[in-house]
XYZ file of C-alpha atoms in Angstrom:
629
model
C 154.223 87.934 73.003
C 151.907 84.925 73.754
C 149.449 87.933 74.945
C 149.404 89.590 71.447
C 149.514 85.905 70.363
C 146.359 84.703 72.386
C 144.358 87.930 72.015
C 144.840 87.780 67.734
C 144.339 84.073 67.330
C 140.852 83.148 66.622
C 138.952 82.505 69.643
C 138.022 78.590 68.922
C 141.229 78.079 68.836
C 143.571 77.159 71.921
C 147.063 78.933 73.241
C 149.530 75.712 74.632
C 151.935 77.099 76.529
C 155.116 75.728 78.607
C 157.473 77.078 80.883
C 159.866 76.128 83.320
C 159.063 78.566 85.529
C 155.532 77.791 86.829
C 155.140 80.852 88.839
C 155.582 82.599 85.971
C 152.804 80.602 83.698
C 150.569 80.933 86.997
C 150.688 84.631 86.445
C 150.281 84.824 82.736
C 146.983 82.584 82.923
C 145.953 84.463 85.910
C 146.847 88.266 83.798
C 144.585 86.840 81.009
C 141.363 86.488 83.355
C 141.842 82.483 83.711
C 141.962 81.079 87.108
C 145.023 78.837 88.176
C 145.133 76.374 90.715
C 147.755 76.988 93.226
C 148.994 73.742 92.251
C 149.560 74.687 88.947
C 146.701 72.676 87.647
C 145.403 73.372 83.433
C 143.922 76.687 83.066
C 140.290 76.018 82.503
C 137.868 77.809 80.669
C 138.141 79.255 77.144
C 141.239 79.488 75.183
C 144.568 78.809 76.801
C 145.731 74.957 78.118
C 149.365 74.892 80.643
C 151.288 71.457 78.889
C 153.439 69.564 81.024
C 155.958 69.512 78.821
C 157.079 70.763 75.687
C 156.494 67.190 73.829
C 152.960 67.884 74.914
C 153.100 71.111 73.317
C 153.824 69.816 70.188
C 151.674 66.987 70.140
C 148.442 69.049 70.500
C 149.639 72.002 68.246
C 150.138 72.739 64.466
C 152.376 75.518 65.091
C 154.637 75.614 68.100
C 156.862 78.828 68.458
C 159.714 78.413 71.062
C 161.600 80.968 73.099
C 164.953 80.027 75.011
C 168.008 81.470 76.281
C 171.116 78.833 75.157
C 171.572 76.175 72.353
C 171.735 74.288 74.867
C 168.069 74.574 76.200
C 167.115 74.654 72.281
C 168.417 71.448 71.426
C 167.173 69.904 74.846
C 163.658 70.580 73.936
C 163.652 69.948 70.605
C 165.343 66.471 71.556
C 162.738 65.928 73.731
C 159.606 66.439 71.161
C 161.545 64.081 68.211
C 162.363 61.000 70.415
C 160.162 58.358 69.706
C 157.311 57.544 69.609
C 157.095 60.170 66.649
C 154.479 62.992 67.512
C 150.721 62.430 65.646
C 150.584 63.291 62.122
C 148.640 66.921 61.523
C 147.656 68.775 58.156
C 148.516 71.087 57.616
C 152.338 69.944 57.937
C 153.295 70.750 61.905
C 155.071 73.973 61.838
C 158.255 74.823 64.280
C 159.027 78.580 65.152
C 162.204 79.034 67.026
C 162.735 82.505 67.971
C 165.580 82.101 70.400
C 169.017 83.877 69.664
C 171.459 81.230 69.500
C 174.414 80.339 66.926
C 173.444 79.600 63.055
C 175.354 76.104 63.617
C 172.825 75.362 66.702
C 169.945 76.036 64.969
C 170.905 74.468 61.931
C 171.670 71.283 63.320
C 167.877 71.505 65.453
C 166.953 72.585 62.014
C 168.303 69.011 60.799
C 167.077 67.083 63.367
C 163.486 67.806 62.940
C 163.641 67.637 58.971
C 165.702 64.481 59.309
C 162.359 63.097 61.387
C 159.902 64.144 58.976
C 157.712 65.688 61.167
C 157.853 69.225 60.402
C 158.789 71.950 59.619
C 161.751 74.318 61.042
C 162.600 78.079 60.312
C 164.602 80.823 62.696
C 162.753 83.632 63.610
C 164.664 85.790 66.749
C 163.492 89.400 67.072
C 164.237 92.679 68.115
C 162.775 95.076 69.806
C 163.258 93.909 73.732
C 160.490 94.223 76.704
C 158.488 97.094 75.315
C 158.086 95.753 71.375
C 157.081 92.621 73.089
C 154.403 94.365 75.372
C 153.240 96.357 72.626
C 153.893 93.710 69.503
C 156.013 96.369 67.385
C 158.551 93.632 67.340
C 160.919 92.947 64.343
C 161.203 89.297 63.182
C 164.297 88.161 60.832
C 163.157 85.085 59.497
C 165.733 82.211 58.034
C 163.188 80.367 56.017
C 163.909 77.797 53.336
C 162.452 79.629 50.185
C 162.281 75.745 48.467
C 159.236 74.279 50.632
C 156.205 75.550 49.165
C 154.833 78.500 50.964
C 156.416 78.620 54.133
C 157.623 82.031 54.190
C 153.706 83.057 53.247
C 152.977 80.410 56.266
C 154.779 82.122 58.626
C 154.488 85.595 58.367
C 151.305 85.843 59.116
C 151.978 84.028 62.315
C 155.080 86.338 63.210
C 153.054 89.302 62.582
C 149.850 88.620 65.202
C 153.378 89.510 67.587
C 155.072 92.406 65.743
C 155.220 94.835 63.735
C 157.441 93.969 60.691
C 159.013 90.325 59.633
C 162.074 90.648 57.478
C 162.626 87.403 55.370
C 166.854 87.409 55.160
C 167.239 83.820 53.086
C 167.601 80.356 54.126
C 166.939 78.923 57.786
C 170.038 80.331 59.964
C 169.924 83.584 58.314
C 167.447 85.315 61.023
C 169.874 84.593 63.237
C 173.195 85.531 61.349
C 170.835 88.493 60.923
C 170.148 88.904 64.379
C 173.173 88.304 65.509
C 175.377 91.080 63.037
C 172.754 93.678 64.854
C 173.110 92.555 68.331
C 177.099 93.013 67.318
C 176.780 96.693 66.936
C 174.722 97.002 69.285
C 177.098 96.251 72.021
C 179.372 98.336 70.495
C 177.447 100.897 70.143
C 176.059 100.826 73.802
C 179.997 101.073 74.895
C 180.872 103.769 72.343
C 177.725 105.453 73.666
C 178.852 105.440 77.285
C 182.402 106.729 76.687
C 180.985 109.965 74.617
C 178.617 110.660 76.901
C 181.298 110.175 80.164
C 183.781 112.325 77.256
C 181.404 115.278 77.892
C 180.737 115.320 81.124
C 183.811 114.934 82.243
C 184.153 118.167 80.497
C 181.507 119.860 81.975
C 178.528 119.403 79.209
C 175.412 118.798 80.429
C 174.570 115.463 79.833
C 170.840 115.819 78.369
C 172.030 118.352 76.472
C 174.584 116.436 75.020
C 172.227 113.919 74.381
C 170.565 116.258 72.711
C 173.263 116.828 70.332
C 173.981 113.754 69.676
C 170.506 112.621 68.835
C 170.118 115.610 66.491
C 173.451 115.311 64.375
C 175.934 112.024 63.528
C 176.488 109.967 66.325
C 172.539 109.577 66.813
C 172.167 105.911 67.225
C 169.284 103.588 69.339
C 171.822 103.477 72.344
C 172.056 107.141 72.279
C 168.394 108.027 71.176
C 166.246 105.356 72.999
C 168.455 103.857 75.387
C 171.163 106.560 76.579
C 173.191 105.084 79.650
C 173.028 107.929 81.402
C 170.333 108.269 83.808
C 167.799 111.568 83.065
C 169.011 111.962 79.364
C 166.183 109.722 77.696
C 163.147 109.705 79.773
C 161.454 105.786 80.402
C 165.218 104.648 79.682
C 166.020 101.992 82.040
C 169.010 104.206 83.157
C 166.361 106.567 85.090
C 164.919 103.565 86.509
C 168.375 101.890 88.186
C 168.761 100.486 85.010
C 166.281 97.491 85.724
C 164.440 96.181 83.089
C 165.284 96.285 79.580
C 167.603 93.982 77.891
C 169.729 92.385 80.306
C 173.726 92.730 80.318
C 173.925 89.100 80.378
C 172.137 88.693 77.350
C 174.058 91.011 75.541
C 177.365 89.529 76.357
C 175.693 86.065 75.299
C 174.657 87.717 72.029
C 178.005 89.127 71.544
C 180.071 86.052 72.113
C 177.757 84.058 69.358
C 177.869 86.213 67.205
C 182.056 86.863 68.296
C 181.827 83.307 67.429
C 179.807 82.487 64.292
C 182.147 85.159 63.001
C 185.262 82.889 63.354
C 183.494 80.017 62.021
C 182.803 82.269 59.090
C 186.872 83.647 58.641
C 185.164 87.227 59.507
C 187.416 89.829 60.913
C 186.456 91.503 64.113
C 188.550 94.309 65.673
C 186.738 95.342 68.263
C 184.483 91.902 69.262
C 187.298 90.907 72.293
C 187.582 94.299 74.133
C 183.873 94.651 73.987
C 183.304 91.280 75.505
C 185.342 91.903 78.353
C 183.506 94.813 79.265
C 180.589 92.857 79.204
C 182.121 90.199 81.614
C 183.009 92.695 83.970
C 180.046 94.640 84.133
C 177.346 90.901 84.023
C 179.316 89.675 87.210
C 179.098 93.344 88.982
C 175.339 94.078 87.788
C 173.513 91.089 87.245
C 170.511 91.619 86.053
C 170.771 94.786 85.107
C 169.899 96.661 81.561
C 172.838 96.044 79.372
C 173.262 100.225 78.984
C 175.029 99.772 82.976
C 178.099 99.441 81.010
C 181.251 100.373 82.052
C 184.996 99.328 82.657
C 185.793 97.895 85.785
C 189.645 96.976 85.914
C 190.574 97.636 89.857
C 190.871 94.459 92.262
C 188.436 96.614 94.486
C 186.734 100.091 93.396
C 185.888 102.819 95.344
C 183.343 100.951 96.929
C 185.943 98.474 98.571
C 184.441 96.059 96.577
C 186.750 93.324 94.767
C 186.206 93.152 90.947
C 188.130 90.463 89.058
C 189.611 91.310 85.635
C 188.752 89.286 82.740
C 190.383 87.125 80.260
C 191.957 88.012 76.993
C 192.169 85.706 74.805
C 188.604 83.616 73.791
C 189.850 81.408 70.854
C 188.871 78.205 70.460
C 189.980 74.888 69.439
C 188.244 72.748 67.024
C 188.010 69.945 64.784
C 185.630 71.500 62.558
C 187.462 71.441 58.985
C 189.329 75.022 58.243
C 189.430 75.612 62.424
C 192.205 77.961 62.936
C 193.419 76.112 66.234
C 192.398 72.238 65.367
C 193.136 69.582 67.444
C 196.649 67.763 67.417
C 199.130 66.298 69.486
C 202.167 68.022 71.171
C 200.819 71.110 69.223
C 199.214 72.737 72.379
C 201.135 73.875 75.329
C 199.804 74.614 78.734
C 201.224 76.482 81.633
C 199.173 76.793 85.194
C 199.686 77.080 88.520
C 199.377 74.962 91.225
C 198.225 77.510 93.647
C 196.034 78.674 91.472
C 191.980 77.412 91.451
C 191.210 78.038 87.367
C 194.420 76.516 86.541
C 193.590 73.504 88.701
C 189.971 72.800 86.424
C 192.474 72.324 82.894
C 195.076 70.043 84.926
C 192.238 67.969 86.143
C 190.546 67.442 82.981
C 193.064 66.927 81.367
C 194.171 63.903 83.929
C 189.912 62.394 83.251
C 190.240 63.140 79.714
C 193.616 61.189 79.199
C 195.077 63.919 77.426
C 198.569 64.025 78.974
C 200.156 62.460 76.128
C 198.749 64.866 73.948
C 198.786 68.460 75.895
C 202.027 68.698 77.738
C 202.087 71.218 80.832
C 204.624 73.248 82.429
C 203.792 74.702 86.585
C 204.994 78.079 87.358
C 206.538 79.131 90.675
C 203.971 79.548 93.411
C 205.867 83.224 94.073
C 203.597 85.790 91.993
C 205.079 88.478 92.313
C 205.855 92.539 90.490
C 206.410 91.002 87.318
C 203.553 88.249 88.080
C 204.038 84.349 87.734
C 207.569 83.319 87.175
C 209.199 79.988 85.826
C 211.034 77.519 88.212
C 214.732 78.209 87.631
C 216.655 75.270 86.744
C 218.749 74.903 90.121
C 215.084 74.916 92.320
C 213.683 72.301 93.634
C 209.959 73.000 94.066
C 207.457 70.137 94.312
C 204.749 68.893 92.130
C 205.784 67.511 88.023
C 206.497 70.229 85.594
C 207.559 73.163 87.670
C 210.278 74.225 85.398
C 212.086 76.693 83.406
C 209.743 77.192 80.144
C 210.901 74.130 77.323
C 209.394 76.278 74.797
C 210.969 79.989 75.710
C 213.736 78.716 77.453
C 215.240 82.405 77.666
C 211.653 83.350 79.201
C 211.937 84.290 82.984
C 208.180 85.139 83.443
C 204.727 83.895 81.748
C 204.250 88.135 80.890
C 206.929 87.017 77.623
C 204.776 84.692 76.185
C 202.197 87.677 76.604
C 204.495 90.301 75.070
C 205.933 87.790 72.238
C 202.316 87.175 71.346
C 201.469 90.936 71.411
C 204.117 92.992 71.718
C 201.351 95.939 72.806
C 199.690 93.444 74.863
C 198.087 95.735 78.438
C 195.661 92.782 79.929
C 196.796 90.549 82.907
C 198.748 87.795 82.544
C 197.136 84.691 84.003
C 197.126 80.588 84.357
C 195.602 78.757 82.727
C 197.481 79.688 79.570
C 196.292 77.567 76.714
C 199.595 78.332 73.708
C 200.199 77.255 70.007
C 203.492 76.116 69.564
C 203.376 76.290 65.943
C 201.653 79.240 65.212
C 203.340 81.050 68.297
C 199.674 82.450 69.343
C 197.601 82.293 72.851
C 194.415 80.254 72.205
C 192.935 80.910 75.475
C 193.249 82.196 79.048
C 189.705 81.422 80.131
C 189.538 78.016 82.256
C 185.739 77.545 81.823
C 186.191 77.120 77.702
C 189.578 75.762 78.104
C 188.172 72.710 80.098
C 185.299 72.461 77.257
C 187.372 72.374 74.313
C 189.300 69.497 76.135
C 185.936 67.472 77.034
C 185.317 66.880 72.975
C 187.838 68.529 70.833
C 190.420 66.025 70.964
C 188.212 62.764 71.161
C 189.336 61.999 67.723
C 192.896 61.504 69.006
C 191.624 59.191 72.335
C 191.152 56.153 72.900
C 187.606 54.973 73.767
C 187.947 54.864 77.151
C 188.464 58.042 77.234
C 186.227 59.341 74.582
C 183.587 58.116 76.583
C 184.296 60.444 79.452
C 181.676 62.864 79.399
C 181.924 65.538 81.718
C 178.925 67.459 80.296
C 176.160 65.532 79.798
C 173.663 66.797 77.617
C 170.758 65.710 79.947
C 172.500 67.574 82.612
C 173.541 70.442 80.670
C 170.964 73.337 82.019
C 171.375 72.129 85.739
C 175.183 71.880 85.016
C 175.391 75.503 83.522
C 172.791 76.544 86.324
C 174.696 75.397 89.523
C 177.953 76.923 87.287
C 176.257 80.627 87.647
C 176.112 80.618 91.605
C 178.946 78.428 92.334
C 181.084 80.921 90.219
C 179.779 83.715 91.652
C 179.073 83.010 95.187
C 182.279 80.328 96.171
C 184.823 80.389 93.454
C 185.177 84.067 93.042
C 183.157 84.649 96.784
C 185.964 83.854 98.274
C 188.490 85.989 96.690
C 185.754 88.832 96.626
C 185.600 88.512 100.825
C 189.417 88.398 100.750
C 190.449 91.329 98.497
C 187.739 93.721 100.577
C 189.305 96.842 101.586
C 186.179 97.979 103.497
C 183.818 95.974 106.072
C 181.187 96.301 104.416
C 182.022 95.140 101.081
C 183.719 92.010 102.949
C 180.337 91.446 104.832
C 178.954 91.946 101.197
C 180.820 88.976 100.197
C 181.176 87.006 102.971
C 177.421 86.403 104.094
C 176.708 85.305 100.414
C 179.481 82.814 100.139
C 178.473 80.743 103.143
C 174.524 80.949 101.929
C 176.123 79.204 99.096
C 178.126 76.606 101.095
C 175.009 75.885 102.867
C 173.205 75.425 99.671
C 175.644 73.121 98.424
C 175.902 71.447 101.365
C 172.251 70.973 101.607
C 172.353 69.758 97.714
C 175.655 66.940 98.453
C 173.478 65.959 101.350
C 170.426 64.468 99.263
C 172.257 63.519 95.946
C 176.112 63.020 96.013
C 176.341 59.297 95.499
C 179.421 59.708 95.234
C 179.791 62.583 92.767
C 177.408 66.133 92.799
C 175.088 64.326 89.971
C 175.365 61.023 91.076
C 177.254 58.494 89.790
C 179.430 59.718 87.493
C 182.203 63.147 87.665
C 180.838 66.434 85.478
C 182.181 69.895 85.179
C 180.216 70.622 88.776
C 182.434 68.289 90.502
C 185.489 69.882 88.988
C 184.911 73.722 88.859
C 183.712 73.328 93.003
C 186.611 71.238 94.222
C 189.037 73.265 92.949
C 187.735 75.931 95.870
C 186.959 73.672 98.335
C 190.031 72.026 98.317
C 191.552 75.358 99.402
C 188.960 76.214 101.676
C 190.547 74.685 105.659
C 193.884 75.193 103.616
C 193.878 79.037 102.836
C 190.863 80.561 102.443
C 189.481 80.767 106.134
C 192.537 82.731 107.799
C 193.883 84.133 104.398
C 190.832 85.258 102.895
C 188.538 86.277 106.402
C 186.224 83.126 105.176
C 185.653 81.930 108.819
C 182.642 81.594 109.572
C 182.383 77.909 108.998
C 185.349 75.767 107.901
C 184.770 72.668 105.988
C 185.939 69.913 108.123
C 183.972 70.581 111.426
C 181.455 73.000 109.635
C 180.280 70.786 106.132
C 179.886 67.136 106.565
C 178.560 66.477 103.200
C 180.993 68.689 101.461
C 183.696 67.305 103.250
C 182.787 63.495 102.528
C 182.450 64.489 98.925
C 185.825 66.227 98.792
C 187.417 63.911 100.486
C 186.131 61.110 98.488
C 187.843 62.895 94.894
C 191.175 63.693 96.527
C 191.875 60.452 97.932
C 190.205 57.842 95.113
C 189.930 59.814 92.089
C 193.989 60.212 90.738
C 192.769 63.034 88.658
C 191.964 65.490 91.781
C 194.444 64.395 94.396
C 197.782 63.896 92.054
C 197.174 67.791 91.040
C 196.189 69.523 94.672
C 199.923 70.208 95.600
C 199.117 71.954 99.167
C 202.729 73.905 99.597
C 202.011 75.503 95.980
C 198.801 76.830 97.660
C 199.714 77.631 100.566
C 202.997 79.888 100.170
C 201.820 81.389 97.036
C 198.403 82.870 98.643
C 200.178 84.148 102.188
C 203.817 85.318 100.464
C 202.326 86.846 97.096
C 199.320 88.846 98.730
C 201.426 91.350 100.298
C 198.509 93.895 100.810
C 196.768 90.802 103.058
C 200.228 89.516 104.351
C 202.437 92.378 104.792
C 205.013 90.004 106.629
C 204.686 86.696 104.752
C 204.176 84.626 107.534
C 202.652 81.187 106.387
C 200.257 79.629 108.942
C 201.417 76.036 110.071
C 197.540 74.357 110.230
C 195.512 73.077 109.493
C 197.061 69.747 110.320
C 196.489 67.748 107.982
C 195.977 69.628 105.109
C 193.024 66.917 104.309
C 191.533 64.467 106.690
C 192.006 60.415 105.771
C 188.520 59.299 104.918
C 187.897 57.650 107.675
C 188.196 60.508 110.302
C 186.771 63.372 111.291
C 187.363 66.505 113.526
C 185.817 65.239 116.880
C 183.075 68.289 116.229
C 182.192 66.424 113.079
C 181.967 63.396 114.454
C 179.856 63.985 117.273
C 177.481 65.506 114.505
C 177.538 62.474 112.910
C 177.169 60.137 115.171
C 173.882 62.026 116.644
C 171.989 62.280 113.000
C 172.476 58.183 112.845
C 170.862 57.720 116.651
C-alpha cells in the first residue's frame, strides 16, 4: 500500500511513515531506492521521511492513513496524537484514515475522540483484498464516512483509490467496518464449509482438482473455493501449494470473526454458526501460527497422529456487560462460578476475583480435585476436602458432576466440560468457559457495583495493553499450555517439540523478571501478566517437573528471578496464596491422568511445596551469593 501510495502521490510531496517494526521500515525505504542508516536514521533524499512516532506523523501531515491489528493499538495511537499540546493547525482540515479492522464501537469512540478535539477529521476505511490486492493496489475500500461534513466522501476517495481498485461508500463512519466485518463473517465460514466439501470428495475418491473444478464451475463456487481452495494443487499460486504461508493469516481471521461474532451481539443479531466456527479457528491459530487462514481444520484429540498434544477449545464466548440492553449485565449474586483448585485457568478467575473485591458479589463453588470418566465432580456433603467452597453444587443440589449444568444448559451439548465455568442463575445459561475473557469482564464490568478501592484496581492498563497482550501470546503458548503440551506427548519427539520451547520461554522470562520485576512483571503494580504466569509457575516444582517430563530446570534451584517473584505473590499478596491449595494440585494431576499415572502414586516432594522467602535451595543460594561478590 504505502508503495502504490508513494509512487501515485505527486512527487513534491513527502510519504511519513511509522512502524513499530524498524526492520521492517528499513526495508521498505531501502525497496524504494532510499538508503537507510543501519541505525534507523530518516531516509534522505527525495520523497519519503521515517517519524519517530505516530504524533510526529500527524503533525507534519494533512492526511494520515493508519493500519493496525487490535482496538487496542488503534486507540493507543490515536491517544497518543490528541494529548496535548494539540497538533498545528493545517488547511485543508487534517484528515484521519483508519483502515484497520476492528469493532464499530472501537472506532467510533477513536472516531469521537478526535472530533471531540477539533482537530480533524475521522472516517473507517478497512479493505479487502489481502497480500496480493495490496501488492498490486486492486484493493476494495468500504468507507464509513459521515455524509454531513462537506465533501469528505469526495476527499477521500481519491486518496483510497491511489491504493485500490474500487472504494465502496456504505454510510456513516463505522459502517466500513460493520461492512467489513459481515464479509470477513462468511468468509470464515465459507473457508470451513470449503474444506469439509473438498475432504467430502476425496474421501470418496474424487480427484480433488477436479472437484475443484466442479465446484468453481456450478453452485458452491465461492472465493475460498475459486481463489483460495485449501487444498494444496487445486488452485495454482494458492497459499495451500505453497505450505500455506502467506496469505491472510489464521489469526487474523479468527480476530475478524470474533468482532464481528461480537458487534453482532451488541447489535441483537442472530448467529448460528459464529461459535463452532470460532473454535475451529482457535484450534487451528494455536497449531499453525502463522499460517494462511485456508489451513483449517478440526483438531479435537489431546494428541493427533503426530503425538502431538492439541487442547480443545471453549464453548461458550458470552460476555458480560453493563452496556444498556446487555444480555448478561452486571449484578450481584446473579453470577455463579465453579473452578477447580487444581486447575491453572480456573486459578486466573479466583484470583481476580480476590484483587477485584468481587467475592461479595460472584460467589464460587470448588469441585473435587478427582476428574475423572464423567469429568469434574462436586464434593459430596460427608467429604472433607480442603480449601473454601468445595461442596455439593447450592444451585443444582441434585447435580453430581459439572457435565449437568452442561446438559441442563444444552441438552445436545458434545464440547468438554471445563473450569472456569462462568453461570447465570437467573436465566439458567453458561456465560463463559474461557478464563482469559472471564478475568476481563471481571477487571471493569462490575466497577459500578465496587467500591473505589477497588474500582481503581486496574489489571490492564491501557499504556501497557500491547506489551500485556504481547507477553500473553508466548506465555500462553510456550508455559501455560507448554507444559501440558510436553506432558500429554505420546511420542519423543513431539515431547522434545514441546519441551525445548517451554524452557526457551522460562529463560526468557527469567531474563525479563531479572531487569524489571520490582516487585511485580511491570513494575510496581499486579496486571493480567502477573496473574495468567503464576498460575503455572506455581505448579511448576509442585507437579509439572515429574508429572509432566518438564525437568530440565526446576524453579527453585533453576530460576532465581522467577522464584523471588513467585514467591513474593504467594506469601504477601492474599489474592495468590489464599487460592494455591497444593493437595488440590497435586492429587488431581497424578490420580486423574491415568494414561501418565497408571498406578496413582502421588510423589511426596518437593518439600516444601514453596520455599519461605527468605531461603533458598543451597544451589540457589550459592548462585546468589556469587552474582553479589
Amino acid at each position: 500500500m504505502a508503495k502504490n501510495l508513494r509512487a501515485k502521490i505527486p512527487e513534491g510531496d513527502i510519504l511519513m511513515i511509522y512502524d513499530v517494526n524498524k526492520e521492517a521500515t528499513a526495508r521498505f525505504v531501502e525497496e524504494v531506492g532510499i538508503a537507510a542508516s543501519s541505525t534507523g536514521a530518516k531516509g534522505k533524499g527525495t520523497g519519503i521521511e521515517v517519524a519517530d512516532t505516530p504524533r510526529e506523523v500527524a503533525e507534519k501531515s494533512e492526511t494520515t492513513i493508519t493500519v493496525l491489528p487490535e482496538p487496542s493499538h488503534v486507540k493507543n495511537v490515536f491517544h497518543s496524537i490528541l494529548k496535548p499540546p494539540s497538533l498545528p493547525p493545517v488547511n485543508p482540515e487534517r484528515l484521519f484514515i483508519d483502515c484497520s479492522t476492528i469493532d464499530p464501537t472501537s472506532s467510533r469512540d477513536v472516531a469521537n475522540a478526535v472530533h471531540s478535539t477539533s482537530l480533524g477529521l475521522f472516517v473507517d476505511a478497512p479493505m479487502s483484498g489481502g497480500v496480493v490486492g495490496a501488492q498490486a493496489a486492486t484493493l476494495t475500500f468500504m468507507l464509513g464516512a459521515s455524509s454531513r461534513s462537506g465533501q469528505l466522501v469526495e476527499r477521500v476517495k481519491p486518496i483510497l483509490e491511489l491504493m485500490g481498485r474500487r472504494v465502496l461508500h456504505l454510510g456513516e463512519q463505522g459502517a466500513g467496518l460493520s461492512g467489513k466485518l459481515a464479509n470477513n463473517y462468511l468468509l470464515a465460514l465459507s473457508n470451513i464449509a470449503t474444506a469439509e466439501a473438498m475432504n467430502l470428495g476425496i474421501k470418496w475418491g474424487l480427484d480433488p482438482k477436479v472437484l475443484g473444478q466442479l465446484i468453481n464451475s456450478s453452485t458452491g463456487r465461492c472465493w475460498s473455493s475459486e481463489v483460495n481452495n485449501p487444498v494444496p494443487g487445486v488452485v495454482d499460486g494458492a497459499p495451500a501449494g505453497k505450505g500455506y504461508e502467506g496469505g491472510f493469516g489464521v489469526s487474523l481471521m479468527r480476530k475478524d470473526l470474533k468482532l464481528a461474532m461480537a458487534a453482532a451481539a451488541e447489535a441483537g443479531a442472530r448467529l448460528e454458526l459464529g461459535q463452532k466456527a470460532a473454535q475451529v479457528y482457535d484450534e487451528v491459530a494455536e497449531a499453525e501460527k502463522g499460517k494462511d487462514f485456508s489451513v483449517s481444520g478440526s483438531i479435537t484429540n489431546w494428541a493427533d497422529k503426530s503425538g502431538e498434544f492439541k487442547r480443545g477449545q471453549s464453548a461458550f464466548r458470552n460476555f458480560i456487560s453493563k452496556k444498556p440492553g446487555a444480555e448478561f449485565p452486571p449484578e450481584k449474586g446473579r453470577y455463579h462460578l465453579y473452578v477447580s483448585y487444581a486447575c491453572p485457568w480456573a486459578h486466573r478467575t479466583l484470583i481476580v476475583r480476590k484483587l477485584k473485591g468481587l467475592e461479595d458479589i460472584i460467589p464460587y463453588t470448588s469441585v473435587h480435585w478427582h476428574m475423572q470418566e464423567k469429568g469434574w465432580r462436586f464434593a459430596t456433603p460427608n467429604e472433607d476436602i480442603p480449601g473454601g467452597n468445595v461442596t455439593p453444587d447450592p444451585i443444582h443440589p441434585n447435580f453430581t458432576h459439572l457435565r449437568d449444568i452442561y446438559f441442563k444448559v444444552d441438552p445436545e451439548y458434545k464440547g468438554r466440560f471445563t473450569v472456569p465455568t462462568l453461570y447465570d442463575v437467573k436465566q439458567g445459561k453458561i456465560v463463559s468457559n474461557e478464563s482469559s475473557e472471564i478475568i476481563r469482564m471481571f477487571y471493569t464490568e462490575f466497577d459500578d457495583l465496587l467500591p473505589e478501592k477497588f474500582k481503581n484496581v486496574h489489571l490492564l492498563p491501557e499504556d501497557l495493553r500491547q506489551q500485556i497482550d504481547e507477553t500473553n501470546e508466548w506465555t500462553y503458548n510456550e508455559i501455560n499450555n507448554g507444559v501440558y503440551k510436553s506432558g500429554f506427548a505420546t511420542s519423543q519427539e513431539a515431547y522434545e517439540k514441546a519441551v525445548h520451547p517451554l524452557f526457551a520461554s522460562l529463560d526468557r522470562a527469567e531474563r525479563h523478571l531479572a531487569r524489571h520485576a520490582s516487585p511485580y512483571y511491570y513494575g510496581s503494580h499486579i496486571t493480567e501478566s502477573d496473574i495468567r504466569l503464576y498460575t503455572t509457575i506455581i505448579r511448576f516444582d509442585a507437579v509439572y517437573v515429574q508429572h509432566f517430563k518438564c525437568n530440565i530446570r526446576d524453579i527453585r534451584s533453576g530460576y532465581p528471578a522467577i522464584h523471588k517473584w513467585v514467591r513474593h505473590l504467594y506469601w504477601n499478596e492474599p489474592a495468590f496464596g489464599e487460592t494455591t491449595q497444593f493437595e488440590h494440585i497435586k492429587r488431581h494431576y497424578t490420580r486423574s491422568h491415568g494414561q501418565i499415572n497408571p498406578h496413582a502414586i502421588t510423589p511426596v516432594g518437593p518439600v516444601p511445596d514453596i520455599l519461605p522467602l527468605d531461603v533458598e535451595v543451597p544451589a540457589a543460594a550459592a548462585a546468589i551469593r556469587s552474582t553479589n561478590v
